[in-house]
Amino acid sequence: MAVLVTGGAGYIGSHTAVALHESGREVVLIDNFNNSSPAAVEAIRSLTTPDLVCVEADLRDRGQLNAVFEAHDIDEVVHFAAHKAVGESIAIPLEYYGNNLGSTIAVAETMVEHGVRKLVFSSSCTVYGQPDAIPVTERAPTGAESPYGQTKHMSEQILRDVAEAADLDVALLRYFNPVGAHESGAIGEDPNGIPDNLVPFVMQVAVGRLKKLGVFGDDYDTPDGTCIRDYIHVVDLAEGHVSALEALDAKLRGACTAVNLGTGVGSSVLEVVAAAEAAVGEPIAYEIVDRRPGDVAQIYADPAYAEEVLGWRSQRNLAEMMRDHWNWQSNNPNGFAD
Ligand code: NAD
Ligand code: WQD
């Protein structure tokens, strides 16, 4: 029996592949390297087993997807593969709807055809939009503002409907803000071009690839005026997927269930910069610039339901997230190109 990890060469998929291997599973990856590289797969193999299978294919290619299910005894799927940049999704919405919804439908359809029951899906706290109350529970209203967010919201609905009709058991994991890297420094986040996200940007300033961080606004209604987010160590997140697969045979059996994966701790942009400075041992150059349209002032998870149904809670704090992200970035200033 094997677990199929779609988007397995990507940031969260690579860390989850390692955690799944450590849980004793046979792991099969599929990725089209649209936003990752074969070097990431080599690094995963160095942390797991040299014969870990990775199939290079687009999920929307039904023939290839079907062949993977036929060649390997797949009985669980973790579906990460998607485009994920909010700004880009506004510029090229059809590419986002086509890829993200097309992949989700292809995965669900192939699972049904092969009688595979257990699916873990990468959703996002973006489905909460501008939350009315924090911490955010899974019962909060959902909706999304960007085409990217819409693809997550719609994928959740598609999977709820398929679960009902075809007896799929699904965990919709709503991630907050993943950061950090595997403690070995062998795998980590390697964004293309200038990073959109805070921590990769900060780390590229620290390593000298970028000059200065722009802090998007310091006049929000928060203690230091900068936005608050729930940063979660990517290894904690990865472990949450192992717990979710196990819960699909226990408390989550027979349903399609949304679960927050966050720490429950909110950190401001300036607190993240200070934690990064402590990890790096040098100041990070930054300036306050205009607010970024669409940013919410503060959001963090209520992690209680994850603990109840998955038996999982995050273990690593902000200092550990920055230490491990810096370990990855400083050893690989140009990511997998090094
Ligand atoms: P990533 O871009 O590093 O990984 C996604 C992987 O999927 C890439 O390796 C890419 O090449 C692959 N891929 C994309 N489309 C494909 C297709 N059609 N066929 C085959 N492979 C394809 O992104 P990530 O940060 O690891 O995110 C993983 C998942 O988690 C995504 O679904 C993302 O939307 C979701 N998510 C990410 C974050 C975050 O901040 N990183 C937060 C919430 C949710
Ligand atoms: C974090 C904070 C910025 C960059 C995004 C997606 C969301 C989810 C997680 C996928 C904010 C501030 C950032 C910079 C800054 N992804 N910031 N200067 O926006 O919380 O969430 O990633 O599902 O859908 O929207 O993350 O890392 O972009 O920003 O001041 O150069 O850092 O304003 O307060 P965000 P982020």
Coordinates of C-alpha atoms and ligand atoms in Angstrom, one line a residue:
M1 CA 0.0 0.0 0.0
A2 CA 1.3 3.5 -0.9
V3 CA 0.3 7.1 -0.3
L4 CA 0.2 9.3 -3.4
V5 CA 1.5 12.9 -2.7
T6 CA 0.5 15.3 -5.5
G7 CA 2.7 18.4 -5.7
G8 CA 5.2 16.3 -3.8
A9 CA 8.3 18.3 -5.0
G10 CA 6.8 21.6 -3.6
Y11 CA 7.4 23.3 -0.3
I12 CA 4.8 21.6 1.9
G13 CA 4.7 18.4 -0.2
S14 CA 8.4 17.7 0.2
H15 CA 8.2 18.1 4.0
T16 CA 5.1 15.9 4.1
A17 CA 6.7 13.3 1.9
V18 CA 9.5 13.0 4.5
A19 CA 7.0 12.8 7.4
L20 CA 4.9 10.1 5.6
H21 CA 8.0 8.1 4.9
E22 CA 9.0 8.3 8.6
S23 CA 5.5 7.1 9.5
G24 CA 6.4 3.8 7.7
R25 CA 4.5 4.4 4.5
E26 CA 5.6 3.8 0.9
V27 CA 5.4 7.2 -0.7
V28 CA 4.8 8.0 -4.4
L29 CA 5.2 11.6 -5.6
I30 CA 3.7 13.2 -8.7
D31 CA 4.6 16.7 -9.8
N32 CA 5.0 18.5 -13.1
F33 CA 7.8 20.8 -11.7
N34 CA 5.7 23.8 -12.6
N35 CA 6.8 25.5 -9.4
S36 CA 9.6 23.1 -8.1
S37 CA 12.6 21.2 -9.4
P38 CA 13.9 17.7 -9.7
A39 CA 16.6 18.7 -7.3
A40 CA 14.0 18.9 -4.5
V41 CA 13.2 15.2 -5.2
E42 CA 16.8 14.3 -4.9
A43 CA 16.9 16.1 -1.6
I44 CA 13.8 14.2 -0.4
R45 CA 15.4 10.9 -1.4
S46 CA 18.5 11.9 0.6
L47 CA 16.2 12.2 3.7
T48 CA 14.1 9.1 3.0
T49 CA 15.2 6.4 0.5
P50 CA 17.1 6.6 -2.8
D51 CA 14.3 4.6 -4.5
L52 CA 11.4 6.9 -3.6
V53 CA 9.3 7.1 -6.8
C54 CA 8.5 10.5 -8.3
V55 CA 6.5 10.6 -11.5
E56 CA 6.8 13.7 -13.6
A57 CA 3.3 14.4 -14.9
D58 CA 0.5 17.0 -15.0
L59 CA -2.4 15.8 -12.9
R60 CA -4.9 16.8 -15.6
D61 CA -3.3 14.2 -17.8
R62 CA -5.8 11.4 -16.9
G63 CA -3.8 8.7 -18.7
Q64 CA -0.7 9.4 -16.7
L65 CA -2.6 9.7 -13.4
N66 CA -4.4 6.5 -14.0
A67 CA -1.1 4.8 -14.8
V68 CA 0.3 5.9 -11.4
F69 CA -2.7 4.4 -9.6
E70 CA -2.3 1.2 -11.6
A71 CA 1.4 0.8 -11.2
H72 CA 1.4 1.5 -7.4
D73 CA -1.0 0.1 -4.8
I74 CA -2.3 3.6 -3.9
D75 CA -4.7 3.6 -0.9
E76 CA -4.4 7.2 0.4
V77 CA -3.9 10.5 -1.4
V78 CA -2.6 13.8 -0.1
H79 CA -3.4 16.5 -2.7
F80 CA -1.1 19.6 -2.6
A81 CA -0.6 20.4 -6.3
A82 CA -2.0 23.8 -7.2
H83 CA -0.9 27.3 -8.2
K84 CA -0.8 29.4 -5.0
A85 CA 0.0 33.1 -5.7
V86 CA -2.9 35.4 -4.8
G87 CA -1.7 38.3 -6.9
E88 CA -0.9 36.2 -10.0
S89 CA -4.4 34.6 -9.7
I90 CA -6.0 38.0 -10.2
A91 CA -3.9 38.5 -13.4
I92 CA -4.4 35.0 -14.9
P93 CA -7.6 33.6 -13.3
L94 CA -8.3 31.0 -16.0
E95 CA -4.9 29.4 -15.4
Y96 CA -5.7 29.2 -11.7
Y97 CA -9.3 27.9 -12.2
G98 CA -8.1 25.5 -14.9
N99 CA -5.1 24.1 -13.0
N100 CA -6.5 24.0 -9.4
L101 CA -10.0 22.9 -10.1
G102 CA -8.9 20.6 -13.0
S103 CA -6.4 18.9 -10.8
T104 CA -8.8 18.4 -7.9
I105 CA -11.4 16.9 -10.2
A106 CA -8.9 14.6 -11.9
V107 CA -7.6 13.4 -8.5
A108 CA -11.2 12.8 -7.1
E109 CA -12.3 11.1 -10.3
T110 CA -9.3 8.8 -10.4
M111 CA -9.7 7.9 -6.8
V112 CA -13.4 7.0 -7.3
E113 CA -12.5 4.9 -10.4
H114 CA -9.9 3.0 -8.3
G115 CA -11.9 2.7 -5.2
V116 CA -9.4 4.7 -3.1
R117 CA -11.2 6.2 -0.1
K118 CA -8.9 8.5 1.9
L119 CA -8.0 12.0 0.7
V120 CA -6.3 14.9 2.4
F121 CA -6.7 18.2 0.6
S122 CA -4.6 21.4 1.0
S123 CA -7.0 24.2 1.8
S124 CA -6.2 27.5 3.2
C125 CA -7.2 30.1 5.8
T126 CA -7.8 32.3 2.8
V127 CA -11.3 30.7 2.7
Y128 CA -12.2 32.7 5.8
G129 CA -11.7 36.0 3.9
Q130 CA -12.0 38.9 6.3
P131 CA -13.0 37.0 9.5
D132 CA -15.6 38.4 11.9
A133 CA -14.0 36.9 15.0
I134 CA -10.6 35.6 15.9
P135 CA -9.3 33.1 16.7
V136 CA -11.1 31.5 13.7
T137 CA -12.9 28.3 14.2
E138 CA -14.0 25.9 11.4
R139 CA -17.5 27.1 11.9
A140 CA -16.7 30.6 10.7
P141 CA -18.4 31.7 7.5
T142 CA -16.3 31.0 4.3
G143 CA -16.0 32.7 1.0
A144 CA -13.0 34.0 -0.9
E145 CA -11.8 37.2 -2.4
S146 CA -9.2 36.2 -5.0
P147 CA -9.5 33.7 -7.8
Y148 CA -6.9 31.6 -5.9
G149 CA -9.1 31.7 -2.8
Q150 CA -12.1 30.8 -4.9
T151 CA -10.3 27.7 -6.2
K152 CA -9.8 26.5 -2.6
H153 CA -13.4 27.3 -1.6
M154 CA -14.7 25.6 -4.7
S155 CA -12.4 22.6 -4.4
E156 CA -13.7 22.2 -0.8
Q157 CA -17.3 22.2 -2.1
I158 CA -16.5 19.8 -5.0
L159 CA -14.9 17.4 -2.5
R160 CA -17.8 17.6 -0.1
D161 CA -20.2 16.7 -2.9
V162 CA -18.0 13.8 -4.1
A163 CA -17.5 12.5 -0.5
E164 CA -21.3 12.4 -0.2
A165 CA -21.9 10.8 -3.5
A166 CA -19.0 8.3 -3.7
D167 CA -18.1 7.5 -0.1
L168 CA -14.8 9.3 -0.1
D169 CA -13.5 10.3 3.3
V170 CA -11.8 13.7 3.1
A171 CA -9.9 16.0 5.4
L172 CA -9.9 19.6 4.2
L173 CA -6.9 21.0 6.0
R174 CA -7.0 24.8 6.2
Y175 CA -3.4 25.9 6.6
F176 CA -2.4 29.2 8.2
N177 CA 1.0 30.6 7.3
P178 CA 3.6 27.9 6.8
V179 CA 7.2 28.9 7.3
G180 CA 10.5 27.3 8.3
A181 CA 12.2 24.3 6.8
H182 CA 13.3 20.7 7.6
E183 CA 15.9 20.9 10.4
S184 CA 18.5 19.2 8.1
G185 CA 18.5 22.2 5.8
A186 CA 18.2 19.9 2.9
I187 CA 14.7 21.0 1.8
G188 CA 12.9 24.3 2.2
E189 CA 10.9 27.0 0.4
D190 CA 12.4 28.1 -2.9
P191 CA 10.1 30.7 -4.5
N192 CA 10.4 31.7 -8.1
G193 CA 11.3 35.3 -8.6
I194 CA 10.7 37.9 -5.9
P195 CA 8.8 36.3 -3.0
D196 CA 5.3 37.4 -2.2
N197 CA 5.3 36.0 1.3
L198 CA 6.9 37.7 4.3
V199 CA 9.4 35.1 5.6
P200 CA 11.0 34.2 2.3
F201 CA 11.3 37.9 1.6
V202 CA 13.0 38.5 5.0
M203 CA 15.4 35.6 4.5
Q204 CA 16.4 36.8 1.0
V205 CA 17.2 40.2 2.5
A206 CA 19.2 38.5 5.2
V207 CA 21.2 36.5 2.6
G208 CA 21.8 39.6 0.4
R209 CA 19.6 38.7 -2.5
L210 CA 17.2 41.6 -1.8
K211 CA 17.9 45.0 -0.3
K212 CA 15.1 45.9 2.0
L213 CA 11.8 44.5 3.2
G214 CA 8.8 46.7 2.7
V215 CA 6.5 46.3 5.7
F216 CA 2.9 46.7 4.4
G217 CA 1.4 49.3 6.8
D218 CA 1.9 50.1 10.4
D219 CA -1.4 51.8 11.1
Y220 CA -3.6 48.7 11.6
D221 CA -5.6 48.3 14.7
T222 CA -3.1 45.9 16.3
P223 CA -0.6 46.5 19.2
D224 CA 2.3 47.6 17.0
G225 CA 0.2 48.6 14.0
T226 CA 1.4 45.8 11.7
C227 CA -0.7 42.8 10.6
I228 CA -0.9 39.7 12.7
R229 CA -0.8 36.1 11.3
D230 CA -0.5 32.6 12.5
Y231 CA 2.9 31.3 11.3
I232 CA 3.3 27.6 11.6
H233 CA 6.4 25.5 11.2
V234 CA 6.2 23.5 7.9
V235 CA 7.4 20.3 9.8
D236 CA 4.5 20.7 12.2
L237 CA 2.2 21.1 9.2
A238 CA 3.7 18.0 7.6
E239 CA 3.0 16.0 10.7
G240 CA -0.6 17.3 10.7
H241 CA -1.0 15.4 7.4
V242 CA 0.1 12.1 8.9
S243 CA -2.3 12.6 11.8
A244 CA -5.1 13.5 9.3
L245 CA -4.6 10.3 7.3
E246 CA -4.8 8.3 10.5
A247 CA -7.9 10.2 11.6
L248 CA -9.6 9.2 8.3
D249 CA -9.7 5.7 9.8
A250 CA -10.9 7.0 13.1
K251 CA -12.7 10.2 14.1
L252 CA -12.9 11.5 10.5
R253 CA -14.1 8.3 8.9
G254 CA -17.2 8.6 6.8
A255 CA -17.2 12.3 6.3
C256 CA -15.6 15.3 4.6
T257 CA -14.3 17.5 7.4
A258 CA -12.6 20.9 7.5
V259 CA -9.8 21.3 10.1
N260 CA -7.6 24.3 10.8
L261 CA -3.8 23.7 10.9
G262 CA -2.4 26.7 12.8
T263 CA -0.7 27.3 16.1
G264 CA -3.3 29.6 17.7
V265 CA -0.6 32.2 18.2
G266 CA -0.6 35.4 16.3
S267 CA 2.6 37.3 15.5
S268 CA 2.9 40.7 14.0
V269 CA 5.1 41.6 11.0
L270 CA 7.6 43.4 13.3
E271 CA 7.7 40.4 15.7
V272 CA 8.6 38.2 12.8
V273 CA 11.3 40.6 11.7
A274 CA 12.7 40.7 15.3
A275 CA 12.6 36.8 15.5
A276 CA 14.4 36.6 12.1
E277 CA 17.0 39.1 13.3
A278 CA 17.7 37.0 16.4
A279 CA 18.1 33.8 14.2
V280 CA 20.3 35.5 11.6
G281 CA 22.3 37.5 14.2
E282 CA 22.1 40.7 12.2
P283 CA 19.6 43.5 11.6
I284 CA 17.1 43.0 8.7
A285 CA 16.8 46.3 6.7
Y286 CA 13.1 47.3 6.4
E287 CA 10.9 50.3 5.8
I288 CA 7.3 50.9 6.4
V289 CA 5.4 51.2 3.1
D290 CA 1.7 51.5 2.1
R291 CA -0.8 48.8 3.1
R292 CA -1.1 46.0 0.6
P293 CA -4.7 45.9 -0.8
G294 CA -6.6 42.9 0.5
D295 CA -4.6 42.3 3.7
V296 CA -6.7 41.5 6.8
A297 CA -5.5 43.2 10.0
Q298 CA -5.3 40.0 12.0
I299 CA -6.1 36.3 11.7
Y300 CA -5.0 33.3 13.6
A301 CA -6.5 29.8 14.1
D302 CA -8.4 28.3 16.9
P303 CA -6.4 25.0 16.9
A304 CA -8.7 23.2 19.4
Y305 CA -10.7 21.1 16.8
A306 CA -7.4 19.8 15.2
E307 CA -6.4 18.6 18.6
E308 CA -9.8 17.0 19.2
V309 CA -10.1 15.1 15.9
L310 CA -6.5 14.6 14.7
G311 CA -4.8 14.4 18.1
W312 CA -2.4 16.9 16.7
R313 CA -1.0 20.2 17.8
S314 CA 1.9 22.3 16.7
Q315 CA 5.1 21.9 18.7
R316 CA 7.5 24.5 17.3
N317 CA 7.6 28.2 18.1
L318 CA 8.5 31.3 16.1
A319 CA 12.2 31.2 17.1
E320 CA 12.5 27.6 15.8
M321 CA 10.7 28.5 12.6
M322 CA 13.2 31.3 11.9
R323 CA 16.2 29.2 13.0
D324 CA 15.2 26.5 10.5
H325 CA 14.3 28.8 7.7
W326 CA 17.6 30.6 8.1
N327 CA 19.5 27.3 8.2
W328 CA 18.0 26.4 4.9
Q329 CA 18.4 29.8 3.3
S330 CA 21.9 30.5 4.5
N331 CA 23.1 27.0 3.3
N332 CA 21.2 27.4 0.0
P333 CA 21.2 31.1 -0.8
N334 CA 19.8 30.3 -4.3
G335 CA 17.5 27.5 -3.2
F336 CA 17.7 24.3 -5.1
A337 CA 19.8 26.0 -7.8
D338 CA 22.7 25.5 -5.3
Ligands
NAD1 P1 4.4 24.8 -4.1 O1 4.1 25.6 -5.3 O2 5.7 24.8 -3.5 O3 4.0 23.2 -4.4 C1 2.9 22.9 -5.3 C2 3.5 21.8 -6.2 O4 2.5 21.4 -7.1 C3 4.6 22.4 -7.1 O5 5.7 21.5 -7.0 C4 4.1 22.4 -8.5 O6 5.1 22.1 -9.5 C5 3.0 21.3 -8.4 N1 1.9 21.4 -9.4 C6 1.1 22.5 -9.6 N2 0.2 22.2 -10.5 C7 0.4 20.9 -10.9 C8 -0.3 20.0 -11.8 N3 -1.3 20.4 -12.5 N4 0.2 18.7 -11.9 C9 1.3 18.3 -11.2 N5 1.9 19.1 -10.3 C10 1.5 20.4 -10.1 O7 3.3 25.2 -3.0 P2 3.2 24.8 -1.5 O8 3.5 26.0 -0.7 O9 3.9 23.6 -1.1 O10 1.6 24.6 -1.3 C11 1.0 23.3 -1.4 C12 -0.5 23.4 -1.3 O11 -0.8 24.1 -0.1 C13 -1.1 24.2 -2.4 O12 -2.4 23.6 -2.7 C14 -1.4 25.6 -1.8 O13 -2.4 26.3 -2.4 C15 -1.7 25.2 -0.4 N6 -1.4 26.2 0.6 C16 -0.2 26.8 0.7 C17 0.1 27.8 1.6 C18 1.4 28.5 1.6 O14 1.5 29.6 2.2 N7 2.5 27.9 1.1 C19 -0.9 28.2 2.5 C20 -2.2 27.6 2.4 C21 -2.4 26.6 1.5
WQD2 C1 2.1 38.0 5.9 C2 2.1 39.4 6.5 C3 1.7 41.1 4.9 C4 5.3 40.5 2.5 C5 -0.8 34.4 2.0 C6 -2.0 34.0 1.2 C7 -2.9 33.0 1.9 C8 -2.0 31.8 2.3 C9 -0.8 32.2 3.1 C10 -2.1 30.2 0.5 C11 1.0 40.3 5.9 C12 3.1 41.2 5.4 C13 4.3 40.4 3.4 C14 6.1 41.7 2.4 C15 4.9 42.5 4.4 N1 -1.5 31.1 1.2 N2 4.1 41.4 4.4 N3 5.9 42.6 3.4 O1 -1.0 37.4 3.0 O2 -1.1 36.3 5.3 O3 -1.2 34.9 3.3 O4 -0.1 33.2 2.3 O5 -3.2 29.7 0.7 O6 -3.9 32.6 1.1 O7 -2.8 35.2 1.0 O8 0.9 35.9 3.8 O9 3.4 36.0 3.8 O10 2.1 37.3 2.1 O11 2.0 38.1 4.4 O12 4.8 43.4 5.2 O13 6.9 41.9 1.6 O14 3.4 40.0 6.1 O15 1.1 42.4 4.8 O16 0.6 41.0 7.0 P1 -0.6 36.2 3.9 P2 2.2 36.8 3.4

